Amino acid sequence: ALDISPGGMGLHSRHFLPRMCEGTVRVLAPGTIVNPGDSVIPTSKILLEQRVQVRRVQLTGREPAYHLGVAFVNPGPDIVTRISELVRTTGQVGSQSLPSS
């Protein structure tokens, strides 16, 4: 993750994803080890799980690397609280504080 706000987040990806496709983003706790073949991830290691839609795709280098801008789909009224908890758990993100609701 590059940045995050109540409306969505910026991601760095080695895989191209087309605009308007949807999926689920999971932000895992630092140090979490995930086996590529495992589809089951312990919920205690998931810091944020949210349905998203890709809104922006930008190639960022010669090797396949992309900056994706994704919007949260139906984030719910507790999104600011969930993001604040994520930032508290992983450390400060950026230099601005999140708005309170």
PDB file of C-alpha atoms in Angstrom:
ATOM      1  CA  ALA A   1       0.000   0.000   0.000  1.00  0.00           C
ATOM      2  CA  LEU A   2       1.269   3.454  -0.895  1.00  0.00           C
ATOM      3  CA  ASP A   3      -1.458   5.597   0.642  1.00  0.00           C
ATOM      4  CA  ILE A   4      -4.898   5.176   2.172  1.00  0.00           C
ATOM      5  CA  SER A   5      -7.942   7.340   2.871  1.00  0.00           C
ATOM      6  CA  PRO A   6     -11.615   6.712   3.643  1.00  0.00           C
ATOM      7  CA  GLY A   7     -12.303   6.733  -0.123  1.00  0.00           C
ATOM      8  CA  GLY A   8      -9.691   4.221  -1.240  1.00  0.00           C
ATOM      9  CA  MET A   9      -6.011   3.472  -1.448  1.00  0.00           C
ATOM     10  CA  GLY A  10      -2.981   3.476  -3.700  1.00  0.00           C
ATOM     11  CA  LEU A  11      -1.253   0.161  -4.303  1.00  0.00           C
ATOM     12  CA  HIS A  12       1.976  -0.950  -5.943  1.00  0.00           C
ATOM     13  CA  SER A  13       1.533  -4.122  -7.989  1.00  0.00           C
ATOM     14  CA  ARG A  14       3.610  -6.297 -10.277  1.00  0.00           C
ATOM     15  CA  HIS A  15       0.403  -7.430 -11.972  1.00  0.00           C
ATOM     16  CA  PHE A  16      -1.690  -5.389 -14.394  1.00  0.00           C
ATOM     17  CA  LEU A  17      -5.324  -4.991 -13.368  1.00  0.00           C
ATOM     18  CA  PRO A  18      -7.725  -3.254 -15.764  1.00  0.00           C
ATOM     19  CA  ARG A  19      -9.759  -0.218 -14.747  1.00  0.00           C
ATOM     20  CA  MET A  20     -13.179  -0.897 -13.246  1.00  0.00           C
ATOM     21  CA  CYS A  21     -12.406  -4.501 -12.221  1.00  0.00           C
ATOM     22  CA  GLU A  22     -13.347  -5.394  -8.650  1.00  0.00           C
ATOM     23  CA  GLY A  23     -11.769  -7.529  -6.002  1.00  0.00           C
ATOM     24  CA  THR A  24     -10.946  -7.726  -2.321  1.00  0.00           C
ATOM     25  CA  VAL A  25      -7.847  -6.159  -0.779  1.00  0.00           C
ATOM     26  CA  ARG A  26      -6.428  -7.643   2.420  1.00  0.00           C
ATOM     27  CA  VAL A  27      -3.814  -5.750   4.409  1.00  0.00           C
ATOM     28  CA  LEU A  28      -1.897  -8.253   6.523  1.00  0.00           C
ATOM     29  CA  ALA A  29       0.002  -7.628   9.735  1.00  0.00           C
ATOM     30  CA  PRO A  30       3.739  -7.022   9.309  1.00  0.00           C
ATOM     31  CA  GLY A  31       5.685 -10.275   9.314  1.00  0.00           C
ATOM     32  CA  THR A  32       2.738 -12.408   8.203  1.00  0.00           C
ATOM     33  CA  ILE A  33       3.901 -15.311   6.055  1.00  0.00           C
ATOM     34  CA  VAL A  34       1.457 -16.431   3.379  1.00  0.00           C
ATOM     35  CA  ASN A  35       2.096 -19.512   1.265  1.00  0.00           C
ATOM     36  CA  PRO A  36       1.187 -18.757  -2.377  1.00  0.00           C
ATOM     37  CA  GLY A  37      -0.980 -21.894  -2.601  1.00  0.00           C
ATOM     38  CA  ASP A  38      -2.910 -21.170   0.600  1.00  0.00           C
ATOM     39  CA  SER A  39      -6.287 -19.573   0.211  1.00  0.00           C
ATOM     40  CA  VAL A  40      -6.895 -19.608   3.978  1.00  0.00           C
ATOM     41  CA  ILE A  41      -5.338 -16.760   5.928  1.00  0.00           C
ATOM     42  CA  PRO A  42      -5.792 -16.592   9.716  1.00  0.00           C
ATOM     43  CA  THR A  43      -8.148 -13.694  10.507  1.00  0.00           C
ATOM     44  CA  SER A  44      -5.910 -12.564  13.374  1.00  0.00           C
ATOM     45  CA  LYS A  45      -3.313 -11.511  10.760  1.00  0.00           C
ATOM     46  CA  ILE A  46      -5.746  -9.467   8.584  1.00  0.00           C
ATOM     47  CA  LEU A  47      -5.659  -5.779   9.534  1.00  0.00           C
ATOM     48  CA  LEU A  48      -8.045  -4.552   6.836  1.00  0.00           C
ATOM     49  CA  GLU A  49     -10.204  -6.404   4.344  1.00  0.00           C
ATOM     50  CA  GLN A  50     -12.273  -4.370   1.900  1.00  0.00           C
ATOM     51  CA  ARG A  51     -13.949  -4.774  -1.480  1.00  0.00           C
ATOM     52  CA  VAL A  52     -12.386  -2.371  -4.028  1.00  0.00           C
ATOM     53  CA  GLN A  53     -12.736  -1.226  -7.628  1.00  0.00           C
ATOM     54  CA  VAL A  54      -9.698  -0.250  -9.712  1.00  0.00           C
ATOM     55  CA  ARG A  55     -10.044   3.365 -10.876  1.00  0.00           C
ATOM     56  CA  ARG A  56      -6.520   4.222 -12.046  1.00  0.00           C
ATOM     57  CA  VAL A  57      -3.633   2.175 -13.469  1.00  0.00           C
ATOM     58  CA  GLN A  58      -0.222   3.674 -14.209  1.00  0.00           C
ATOM     59  CA  LEU A  59       2.889   1.846 -15.405  1.00  0.00           C
ATOM     60  CA  THR A  60       5.725   2.941 -13.108  1.00  0.00           C
ATOM     61  CA  GLY A  61       8.837   1.346 -14.591  1.00  0.00           C
ATOM     62  CA  ARG A  62      10.439  -0.784 -17.256  1.00  0.00           C
ATOM     63  CA  GLU A  63       9.845  -3.963 -15.324  1.00  0.00           C
ATOM     64  CA  PRO A  64       6.169  -4.722 -14.991  1.00  0.00           C
ATOM     65  CA  ALA A  65       5.208  -2.513 -12.058  1.00  0.00           C
ATOM     66  CA  TYR A  66       2.001  -0.564 -11.684  1.00  0.00           C
ATOM     67  CA  HIS A  67       0.565   2.069  -9.382  1.00  0.00           C
ATOM     68  CA  LEU A  68      -3.100   1.233  -8.863  1.00  0.00           C
ATOM     69  CA  GLY A  69      -5.658   3.638  -7.473  1.00  0.00           C
ATOM     70  CA  VAL A  70      -8.576   1.730  -5.988  1.00  0.00           C
ATOM     71  CA  ALA A  71     -11.846   2.996  -4.559  1.00  0.00           C
ATOM     72  CA  PHE A  72     -13.524   1.266  -1.639  1.00  0.00           C
ATOM     73  CA  VAL A  73     -16.863  -0.325  -2.607  1.00  0.00           C
ATOM     74  CA  ASN A  74     -19.527   0.209   0.085  1.00  0.00           C
ATOM     75  CA  PRO A  75     -16.969   0.850   2.838  1.00  0.00           C
ATOM     76  CA  GLY A  76     -19.413   1.207   5.724  1.00  0.00           C
ATOM     77  CA  PRO A  77     -19.628   3.909   8.376  1.00  0.00           C
ATOM     78  CA  ASP A  78     -16.679   2.503  10.372  1.00  0.00           C
ATOM     79  CA  ILE A  79     -14.089   2.902   7.589  1.00  0.00           C
ATOM     80  CA  VAL A  80     -12.277   5.803   9.303  1.00  0.00           C
ATOM     81  CA  THR A  81     -12.020   3.775  12.514  1.00  0.00           C
ATOM     82  CA  ARG A  82     -10.699   0.733  10.643  1.00  0.00           C
ATOM     83  CA  ILE A  83      -8.093   2.827   8.790  1.00  0.00           C
ATOM     84  CA  SER A  84      -7.044   4.561  12.001  1.00  0.00           C
ATOM     85  CA  GLU A  85      -6.535   1.169  13.648  1.00  0.00           C
ATOM     86  CA  LEU A  86      -4.507   0.012  10.641  1.00  0.00           C
ATOM     87  CA  VAL A  87      -2.271   3.099  10.860  1.00  0.00           C
ATOM     88  CA  ARG A  88      -1.857   2.656  14.633  1.00  0.00           C
ATOM     89  CA  THR A  89      -0.872  -0.995  14.154  1.00  0.00           C
ATOM     90  CA  THR A  90       1.599  -0.489  11.299  1.00  0.00           C
ATOM     91  CA  GLY A  91       2.940   2.979  12.053  1.00  0.00           C
ATOM     92  CA  GLN A  92       2.351   6.446  10.637  1.00  0.00           C
ATOM     93  CA  VAL A  93       1.296   6.682   6.985  1.00  0.00           C
ATOM     94  CA  GLY A  94       2.038  10.038   5.367  1.00  0.00           C
ATOM     95  CA  SER A  95       2.111  13.326   7.246  1.00  0.00           C
ATOM     96  CA  GLN A  96      -1.606  14.091   7.514  1.00  0.00           C
ATOM     97  CA  SER A  97      -4.028  12.787  10.076  1.00  0.00           C
ATOM     98  CA  LEU A  98      -7.284  11.106   9.157  1.00  0.00           C
ATOM     99  CA  PRO A  99     -10.516  13.099   9.486  1.00  0.00           C
ATOM    100  CA  SER A 100     -12.720  12.099  12.382  1.00  0.00           C
ATOM    101  CA  SER A 101     -16.336  11.143  11.847  1.00  0.00           C
TER     102      SER A 101
END
